PQR file with spaces between the fields and no chain letter, atoms N, CA, C, O and H, PARSE charges and radii, in Angstrom:
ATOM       1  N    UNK     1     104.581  110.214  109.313 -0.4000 1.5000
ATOM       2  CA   UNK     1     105.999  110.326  109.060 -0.0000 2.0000
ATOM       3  C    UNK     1     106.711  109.134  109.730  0.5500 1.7000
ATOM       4  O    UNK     1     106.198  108.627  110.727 -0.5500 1.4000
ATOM       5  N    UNK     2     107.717  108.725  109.294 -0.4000 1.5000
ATOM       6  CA   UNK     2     108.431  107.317  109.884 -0.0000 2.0000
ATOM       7  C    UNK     2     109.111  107.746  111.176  0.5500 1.7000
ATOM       8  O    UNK     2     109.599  108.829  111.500 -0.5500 1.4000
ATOM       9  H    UNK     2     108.134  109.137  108.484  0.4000 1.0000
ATOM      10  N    UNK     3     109.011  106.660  111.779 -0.4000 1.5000
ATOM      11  CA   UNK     3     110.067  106.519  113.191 -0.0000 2.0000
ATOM      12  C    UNK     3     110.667  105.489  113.359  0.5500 1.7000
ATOM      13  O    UNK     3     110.012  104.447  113.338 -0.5500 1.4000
ATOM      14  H    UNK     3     108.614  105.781  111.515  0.4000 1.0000
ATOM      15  N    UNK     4     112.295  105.426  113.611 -0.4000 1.5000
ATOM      16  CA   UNK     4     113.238  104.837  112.894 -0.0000 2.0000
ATOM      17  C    UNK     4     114.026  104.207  114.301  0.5500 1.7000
ATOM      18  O    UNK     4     114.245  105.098  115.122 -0.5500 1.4000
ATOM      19  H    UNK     4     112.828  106.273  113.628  0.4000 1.0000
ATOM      20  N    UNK     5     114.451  102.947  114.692 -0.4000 1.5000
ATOM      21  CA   UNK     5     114.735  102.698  116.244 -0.0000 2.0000
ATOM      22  C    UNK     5     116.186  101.888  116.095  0.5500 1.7000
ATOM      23  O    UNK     5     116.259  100.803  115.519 -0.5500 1.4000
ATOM      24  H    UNK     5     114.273  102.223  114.025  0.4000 1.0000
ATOM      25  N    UNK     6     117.247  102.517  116.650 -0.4000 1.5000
ATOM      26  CA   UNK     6     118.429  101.959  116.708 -0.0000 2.0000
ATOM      27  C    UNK     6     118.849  101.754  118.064  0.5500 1.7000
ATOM      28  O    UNK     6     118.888  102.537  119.013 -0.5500 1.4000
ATOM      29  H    UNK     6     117.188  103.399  117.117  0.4000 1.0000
ATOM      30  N    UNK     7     119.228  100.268  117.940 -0.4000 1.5000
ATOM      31  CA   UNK     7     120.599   99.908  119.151 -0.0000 2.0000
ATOM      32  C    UNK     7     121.745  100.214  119.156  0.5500 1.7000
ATOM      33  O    UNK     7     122.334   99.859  118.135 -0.5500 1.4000
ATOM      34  H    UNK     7     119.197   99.632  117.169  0.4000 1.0000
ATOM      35  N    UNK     8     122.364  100.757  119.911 -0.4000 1.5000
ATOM      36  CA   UNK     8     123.420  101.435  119.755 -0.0000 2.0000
ATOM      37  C    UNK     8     124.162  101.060  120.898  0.5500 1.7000
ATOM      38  O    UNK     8     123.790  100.964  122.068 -0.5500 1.4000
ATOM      39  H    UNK     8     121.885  101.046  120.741  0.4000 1.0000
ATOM      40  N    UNK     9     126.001  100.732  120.045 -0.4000 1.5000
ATOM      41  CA   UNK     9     126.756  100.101  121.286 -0.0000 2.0000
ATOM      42  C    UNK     9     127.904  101.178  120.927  0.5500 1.7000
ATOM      43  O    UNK     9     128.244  101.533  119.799 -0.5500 1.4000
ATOM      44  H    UNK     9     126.304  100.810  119.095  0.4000 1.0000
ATOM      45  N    UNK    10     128.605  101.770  122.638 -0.4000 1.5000
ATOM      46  CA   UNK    10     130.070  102.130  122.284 -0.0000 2.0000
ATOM      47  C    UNK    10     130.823  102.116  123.403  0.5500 1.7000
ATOM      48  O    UNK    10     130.480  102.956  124.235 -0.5500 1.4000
ATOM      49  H    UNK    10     128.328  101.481  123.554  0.4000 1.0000
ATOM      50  N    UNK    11     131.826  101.368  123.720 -0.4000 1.5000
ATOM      51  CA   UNK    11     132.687  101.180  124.734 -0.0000 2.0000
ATOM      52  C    UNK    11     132.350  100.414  125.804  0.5500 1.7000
ATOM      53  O    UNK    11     132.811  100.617  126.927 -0.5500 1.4000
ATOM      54  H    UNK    11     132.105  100.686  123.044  0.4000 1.0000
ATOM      55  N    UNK    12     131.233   99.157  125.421 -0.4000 1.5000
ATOM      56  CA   UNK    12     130.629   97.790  126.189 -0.0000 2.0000
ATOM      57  C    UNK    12     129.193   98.968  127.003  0.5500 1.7000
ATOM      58  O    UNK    12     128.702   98.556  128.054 -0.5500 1.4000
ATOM      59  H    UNK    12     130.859   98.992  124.509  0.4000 1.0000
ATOM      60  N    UNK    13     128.730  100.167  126.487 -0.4000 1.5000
ATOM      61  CA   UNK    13     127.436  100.527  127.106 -0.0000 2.0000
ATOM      62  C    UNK    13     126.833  100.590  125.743  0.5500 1.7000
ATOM      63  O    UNK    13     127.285  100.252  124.649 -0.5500 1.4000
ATOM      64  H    UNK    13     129.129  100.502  125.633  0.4000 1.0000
ATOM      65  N    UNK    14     125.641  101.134  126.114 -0.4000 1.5000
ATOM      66  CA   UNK    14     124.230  100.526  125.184 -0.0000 2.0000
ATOM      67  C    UNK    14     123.566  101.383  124.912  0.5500 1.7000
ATOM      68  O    UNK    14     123.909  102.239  125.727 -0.5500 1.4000
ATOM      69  H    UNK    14     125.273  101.409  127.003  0.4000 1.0000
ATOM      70  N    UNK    15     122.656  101.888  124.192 -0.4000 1.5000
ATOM      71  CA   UNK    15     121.320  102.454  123.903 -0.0000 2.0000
ATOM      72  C    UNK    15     120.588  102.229  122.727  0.5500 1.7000
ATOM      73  O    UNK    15     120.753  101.630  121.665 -0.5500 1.4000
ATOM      74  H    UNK    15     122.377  101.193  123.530  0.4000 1.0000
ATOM      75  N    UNK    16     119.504  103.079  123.408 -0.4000 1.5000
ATOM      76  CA   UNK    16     118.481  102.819  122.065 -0.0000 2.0000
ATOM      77  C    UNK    16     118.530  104.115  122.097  0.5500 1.7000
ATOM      78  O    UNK    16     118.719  104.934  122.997 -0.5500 1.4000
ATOM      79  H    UNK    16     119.370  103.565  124.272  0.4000 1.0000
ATOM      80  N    UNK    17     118.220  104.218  120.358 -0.4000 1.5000
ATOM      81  CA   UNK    17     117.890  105.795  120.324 -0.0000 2.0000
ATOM      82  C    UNK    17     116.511  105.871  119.260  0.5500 1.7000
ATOM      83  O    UNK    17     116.332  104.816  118.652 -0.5500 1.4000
ATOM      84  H    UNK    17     118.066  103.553  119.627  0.4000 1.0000
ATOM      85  N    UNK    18     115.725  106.747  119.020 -0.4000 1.5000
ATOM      86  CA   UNK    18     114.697  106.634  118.407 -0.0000 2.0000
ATOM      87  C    UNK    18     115.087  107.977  117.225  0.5500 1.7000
ATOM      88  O    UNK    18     115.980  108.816  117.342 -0.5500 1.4000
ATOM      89  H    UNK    18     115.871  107.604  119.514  0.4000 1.0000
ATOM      90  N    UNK    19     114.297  107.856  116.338 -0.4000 1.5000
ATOM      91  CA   UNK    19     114.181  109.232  115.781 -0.0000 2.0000
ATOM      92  C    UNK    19     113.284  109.098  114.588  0.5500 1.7000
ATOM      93  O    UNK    19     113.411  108.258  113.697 -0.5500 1.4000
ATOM      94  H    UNK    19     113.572  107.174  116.243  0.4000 1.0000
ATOM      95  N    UNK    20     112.384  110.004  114.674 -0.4000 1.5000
ATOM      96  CA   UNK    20     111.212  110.707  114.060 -0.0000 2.0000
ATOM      97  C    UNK    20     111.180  112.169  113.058  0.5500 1.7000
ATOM      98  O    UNK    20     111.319  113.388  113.149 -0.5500 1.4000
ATOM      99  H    UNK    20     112.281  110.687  115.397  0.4000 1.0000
ATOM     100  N    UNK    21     110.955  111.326  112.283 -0.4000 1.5000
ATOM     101  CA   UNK    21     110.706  112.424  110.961 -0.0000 2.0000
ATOM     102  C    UNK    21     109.274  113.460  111.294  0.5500 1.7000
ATOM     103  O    UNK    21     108.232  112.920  111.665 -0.5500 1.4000
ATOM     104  H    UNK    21     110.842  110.335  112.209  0.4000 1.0000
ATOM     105  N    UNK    22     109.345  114.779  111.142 -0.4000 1.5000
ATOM     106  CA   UNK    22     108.581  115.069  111.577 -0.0000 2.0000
ATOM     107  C    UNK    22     108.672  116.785  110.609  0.5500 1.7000
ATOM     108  O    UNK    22     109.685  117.442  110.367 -0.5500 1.4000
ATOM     109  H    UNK    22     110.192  115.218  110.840  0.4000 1.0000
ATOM     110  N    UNK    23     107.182  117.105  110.230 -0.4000 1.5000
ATOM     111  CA   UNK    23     107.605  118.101  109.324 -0.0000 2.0000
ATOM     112  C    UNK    23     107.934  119.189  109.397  0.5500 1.7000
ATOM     113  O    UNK    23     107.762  119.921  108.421 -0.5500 1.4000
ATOM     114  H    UNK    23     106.360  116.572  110.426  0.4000 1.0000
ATOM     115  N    UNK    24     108.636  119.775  110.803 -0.4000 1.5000
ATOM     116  CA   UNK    24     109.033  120.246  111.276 -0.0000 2.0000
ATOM     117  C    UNK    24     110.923  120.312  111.496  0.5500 1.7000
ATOM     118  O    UNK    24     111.729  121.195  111.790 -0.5500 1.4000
ATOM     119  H    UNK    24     108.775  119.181  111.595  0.4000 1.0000
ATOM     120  N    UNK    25     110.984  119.059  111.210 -0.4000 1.5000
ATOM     121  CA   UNK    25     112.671  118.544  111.311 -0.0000 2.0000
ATOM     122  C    UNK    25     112.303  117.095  111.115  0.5500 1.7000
ATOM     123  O    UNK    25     111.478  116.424  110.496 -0.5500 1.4000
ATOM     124  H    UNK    25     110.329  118.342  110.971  0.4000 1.0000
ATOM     125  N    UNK    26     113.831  116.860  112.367 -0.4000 1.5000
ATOM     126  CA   UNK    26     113.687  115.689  112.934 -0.0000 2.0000
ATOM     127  C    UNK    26     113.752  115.908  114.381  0.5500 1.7000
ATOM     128  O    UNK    26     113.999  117.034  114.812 -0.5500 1.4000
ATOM     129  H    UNK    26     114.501  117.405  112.870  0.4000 1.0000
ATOM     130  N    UNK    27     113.566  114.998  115.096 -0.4000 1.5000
ATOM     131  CA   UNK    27     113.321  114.864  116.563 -0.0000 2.0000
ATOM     132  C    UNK    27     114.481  113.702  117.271  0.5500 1.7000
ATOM     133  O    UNK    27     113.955  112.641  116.932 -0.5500 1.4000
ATOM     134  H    UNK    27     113.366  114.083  114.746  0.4000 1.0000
ATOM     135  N    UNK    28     115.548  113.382  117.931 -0.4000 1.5000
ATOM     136  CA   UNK    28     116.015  112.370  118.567 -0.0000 2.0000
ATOM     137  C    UNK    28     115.918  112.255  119.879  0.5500 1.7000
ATOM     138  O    UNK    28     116.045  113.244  120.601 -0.5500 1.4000
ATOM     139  H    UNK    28     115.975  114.243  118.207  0.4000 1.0000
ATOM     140  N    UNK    29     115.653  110.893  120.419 -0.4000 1.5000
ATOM     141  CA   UNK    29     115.401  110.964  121.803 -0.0000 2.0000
ATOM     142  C    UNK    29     116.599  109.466  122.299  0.5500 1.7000
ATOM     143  O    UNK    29     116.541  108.428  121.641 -0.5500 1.4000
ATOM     144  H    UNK    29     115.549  110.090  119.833  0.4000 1.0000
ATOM     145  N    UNK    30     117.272  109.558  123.110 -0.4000 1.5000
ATOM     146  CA   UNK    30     117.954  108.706  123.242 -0.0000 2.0000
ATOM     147  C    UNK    30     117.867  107.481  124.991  0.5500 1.7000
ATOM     148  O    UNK    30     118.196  107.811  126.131 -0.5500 1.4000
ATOM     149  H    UNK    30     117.319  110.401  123.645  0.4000 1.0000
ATOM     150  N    UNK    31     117.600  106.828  124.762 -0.4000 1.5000
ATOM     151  CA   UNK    31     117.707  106.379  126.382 -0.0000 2.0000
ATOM     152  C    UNK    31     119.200  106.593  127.172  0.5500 1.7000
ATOM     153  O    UNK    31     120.145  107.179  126.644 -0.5500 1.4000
ATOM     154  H    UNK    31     117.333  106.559  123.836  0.4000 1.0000
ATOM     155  N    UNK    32     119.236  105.957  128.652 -0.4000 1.5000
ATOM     156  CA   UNK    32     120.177  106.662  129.125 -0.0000 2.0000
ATOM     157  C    UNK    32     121.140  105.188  128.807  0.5500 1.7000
ATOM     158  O    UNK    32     120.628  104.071  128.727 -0.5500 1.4000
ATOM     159  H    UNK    32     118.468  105.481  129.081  0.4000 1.0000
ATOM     160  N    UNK    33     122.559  105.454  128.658 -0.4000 1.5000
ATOM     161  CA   UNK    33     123.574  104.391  128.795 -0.0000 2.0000
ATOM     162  C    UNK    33     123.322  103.286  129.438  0.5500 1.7000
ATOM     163  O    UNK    33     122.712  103.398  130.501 -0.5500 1.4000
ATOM     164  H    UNK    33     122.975  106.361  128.723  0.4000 1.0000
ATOM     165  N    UNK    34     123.703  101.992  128.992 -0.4000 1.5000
ATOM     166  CA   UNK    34     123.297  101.071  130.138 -0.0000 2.0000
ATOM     167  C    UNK    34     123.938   99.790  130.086  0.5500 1.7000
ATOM     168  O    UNK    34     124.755   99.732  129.166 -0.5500 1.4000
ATOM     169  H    UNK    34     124.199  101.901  128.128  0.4000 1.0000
ATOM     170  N    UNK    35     123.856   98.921  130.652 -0.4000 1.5000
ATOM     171  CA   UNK    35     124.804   97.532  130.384 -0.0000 2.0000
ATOM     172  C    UNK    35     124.136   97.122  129.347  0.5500 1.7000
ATOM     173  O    UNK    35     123.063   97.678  129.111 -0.5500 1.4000
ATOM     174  H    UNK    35     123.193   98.968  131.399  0.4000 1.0000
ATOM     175  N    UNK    36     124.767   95.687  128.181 -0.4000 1.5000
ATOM     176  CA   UNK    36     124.059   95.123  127.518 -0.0000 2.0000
ATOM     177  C    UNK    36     123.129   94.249  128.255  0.5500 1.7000
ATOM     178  O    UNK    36     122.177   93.986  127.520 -0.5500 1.4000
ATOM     179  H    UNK    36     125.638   95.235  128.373  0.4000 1.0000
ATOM     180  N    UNK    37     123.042   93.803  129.182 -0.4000 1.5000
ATOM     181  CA   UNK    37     121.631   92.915  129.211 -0.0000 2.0000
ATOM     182  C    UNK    37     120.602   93.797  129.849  0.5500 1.7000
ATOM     183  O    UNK    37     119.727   93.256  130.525 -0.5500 1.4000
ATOM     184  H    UNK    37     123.815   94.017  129.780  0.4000 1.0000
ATOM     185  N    UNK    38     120.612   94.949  129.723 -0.4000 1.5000
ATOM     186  CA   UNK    38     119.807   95.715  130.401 -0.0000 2.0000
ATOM     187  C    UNK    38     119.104   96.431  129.053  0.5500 1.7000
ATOM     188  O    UNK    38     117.885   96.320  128.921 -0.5500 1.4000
ATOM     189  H    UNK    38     121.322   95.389  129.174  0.4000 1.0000
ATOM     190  N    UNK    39     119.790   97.075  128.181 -0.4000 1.5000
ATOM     191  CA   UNK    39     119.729   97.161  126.855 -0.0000 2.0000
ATOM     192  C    UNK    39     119.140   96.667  125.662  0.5500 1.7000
ATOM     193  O    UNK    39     118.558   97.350  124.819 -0.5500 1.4000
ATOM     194  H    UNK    39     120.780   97.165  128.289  0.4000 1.0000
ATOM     195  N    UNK    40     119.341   95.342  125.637 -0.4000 1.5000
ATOM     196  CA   UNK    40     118.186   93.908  125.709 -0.0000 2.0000
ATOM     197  C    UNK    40     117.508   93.777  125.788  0.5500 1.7000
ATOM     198  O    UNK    40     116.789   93.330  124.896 -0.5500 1.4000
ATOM     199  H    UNK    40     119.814   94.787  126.322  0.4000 1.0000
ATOM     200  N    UNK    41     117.192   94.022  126.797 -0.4000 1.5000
ATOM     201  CA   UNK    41     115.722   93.433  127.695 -0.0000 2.0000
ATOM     202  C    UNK    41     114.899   94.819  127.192  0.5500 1.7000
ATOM     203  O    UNK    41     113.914   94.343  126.627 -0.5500 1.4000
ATOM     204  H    UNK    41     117.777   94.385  127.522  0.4000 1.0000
ATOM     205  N    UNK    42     114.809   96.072  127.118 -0.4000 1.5000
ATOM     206  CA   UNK    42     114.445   97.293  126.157 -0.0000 2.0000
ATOM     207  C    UNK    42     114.094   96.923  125.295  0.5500 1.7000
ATOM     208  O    UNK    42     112.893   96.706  125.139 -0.5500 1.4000
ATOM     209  H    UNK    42     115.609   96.459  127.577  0.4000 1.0000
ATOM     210  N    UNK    43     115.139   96.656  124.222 -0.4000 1.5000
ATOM     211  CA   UNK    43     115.038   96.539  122.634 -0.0000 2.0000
ATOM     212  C    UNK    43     114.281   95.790  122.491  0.5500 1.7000
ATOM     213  O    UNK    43     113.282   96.092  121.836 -0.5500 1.4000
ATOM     214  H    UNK    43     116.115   96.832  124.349  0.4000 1.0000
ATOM     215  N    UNK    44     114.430   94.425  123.067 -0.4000 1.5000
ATOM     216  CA   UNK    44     113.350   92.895  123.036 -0.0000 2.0000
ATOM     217  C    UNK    44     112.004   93.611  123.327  0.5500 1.7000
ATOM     218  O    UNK    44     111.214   93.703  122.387 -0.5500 1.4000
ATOM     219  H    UNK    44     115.241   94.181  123.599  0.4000 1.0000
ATOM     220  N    UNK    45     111.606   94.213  124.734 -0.4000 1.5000
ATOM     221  CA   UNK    45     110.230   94.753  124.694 -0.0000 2.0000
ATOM     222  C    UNK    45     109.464   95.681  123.782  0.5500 1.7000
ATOM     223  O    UNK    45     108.281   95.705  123.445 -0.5500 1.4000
ATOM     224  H    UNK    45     112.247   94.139  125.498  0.4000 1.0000
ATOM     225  N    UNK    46     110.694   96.579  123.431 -0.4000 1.5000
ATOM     226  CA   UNK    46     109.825   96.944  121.744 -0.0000 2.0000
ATOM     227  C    UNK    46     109.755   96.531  120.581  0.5500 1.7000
ATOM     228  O    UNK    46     109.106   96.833  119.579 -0.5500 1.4000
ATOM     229  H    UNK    46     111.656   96.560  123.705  0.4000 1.0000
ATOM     230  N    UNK    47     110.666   95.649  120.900 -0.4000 1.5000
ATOM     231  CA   UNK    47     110.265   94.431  118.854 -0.0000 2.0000
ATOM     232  C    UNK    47     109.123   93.673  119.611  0.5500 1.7000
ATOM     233  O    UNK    47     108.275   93.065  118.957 -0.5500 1.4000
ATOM     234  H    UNK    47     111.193   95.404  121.714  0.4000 1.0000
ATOM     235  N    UNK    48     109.085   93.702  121.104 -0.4000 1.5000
ATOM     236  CA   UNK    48     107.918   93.183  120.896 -0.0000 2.0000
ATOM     237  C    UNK    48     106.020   93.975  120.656  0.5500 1.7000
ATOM     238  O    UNK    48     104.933   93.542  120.274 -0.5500 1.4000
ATOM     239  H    UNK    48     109.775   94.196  121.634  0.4000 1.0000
ATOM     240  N    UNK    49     106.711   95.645  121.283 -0.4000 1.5000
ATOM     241  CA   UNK    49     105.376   95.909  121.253 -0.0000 2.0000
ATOM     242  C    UNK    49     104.779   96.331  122.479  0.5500 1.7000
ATOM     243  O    UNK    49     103.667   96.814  122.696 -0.5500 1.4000
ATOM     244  H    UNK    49     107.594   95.997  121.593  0.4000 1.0000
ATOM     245  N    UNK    50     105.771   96.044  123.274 -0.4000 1.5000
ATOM     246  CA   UNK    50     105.315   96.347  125.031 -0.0000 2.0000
ATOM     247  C    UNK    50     106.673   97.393  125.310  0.5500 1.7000
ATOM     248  O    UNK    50     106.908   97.211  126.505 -0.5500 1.4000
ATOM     249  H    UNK    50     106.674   95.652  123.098  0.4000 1.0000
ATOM     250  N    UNK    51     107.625   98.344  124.815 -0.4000 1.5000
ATOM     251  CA   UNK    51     108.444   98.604  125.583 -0.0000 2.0000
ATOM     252  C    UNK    51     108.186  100.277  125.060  0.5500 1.7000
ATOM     253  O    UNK    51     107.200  100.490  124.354 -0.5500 1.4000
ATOM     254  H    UNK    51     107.434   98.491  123.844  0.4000 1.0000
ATOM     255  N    UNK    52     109.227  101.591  125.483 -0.4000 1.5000
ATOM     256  CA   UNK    52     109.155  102.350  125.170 -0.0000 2.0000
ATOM     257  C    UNK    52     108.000  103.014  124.885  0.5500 1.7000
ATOM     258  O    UNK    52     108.042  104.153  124.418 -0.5500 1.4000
ATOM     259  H    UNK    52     110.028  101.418  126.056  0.4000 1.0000
């Protein structure tokens, strides 16, 4: 089933949130708020493959 990964900005804080199709539902898991270069440095490690 797909798993689907968004950056997410609102009011200069940050997250990633994930969410998974699952045949059961869906599932969301969100990281906690955070500055953008902190946020970043996250997202960058899982486009690369090393993060989350």
């Amino acid at each position: 089933m797909p798993t689907f990964y968004e950056l997410c900005q609102s009011g200069g804080q940050y997250f990633i949130r994930r969410t998974r199709r699952l045949h059961q539902g869906t599932m969301i898991h969100e990281t906690l708020w955070n500055t953008q270069a902190s946020a970043l440095a996250i997202w960058t490690s899982l486009l690369c493959g090393t993060g989350l």
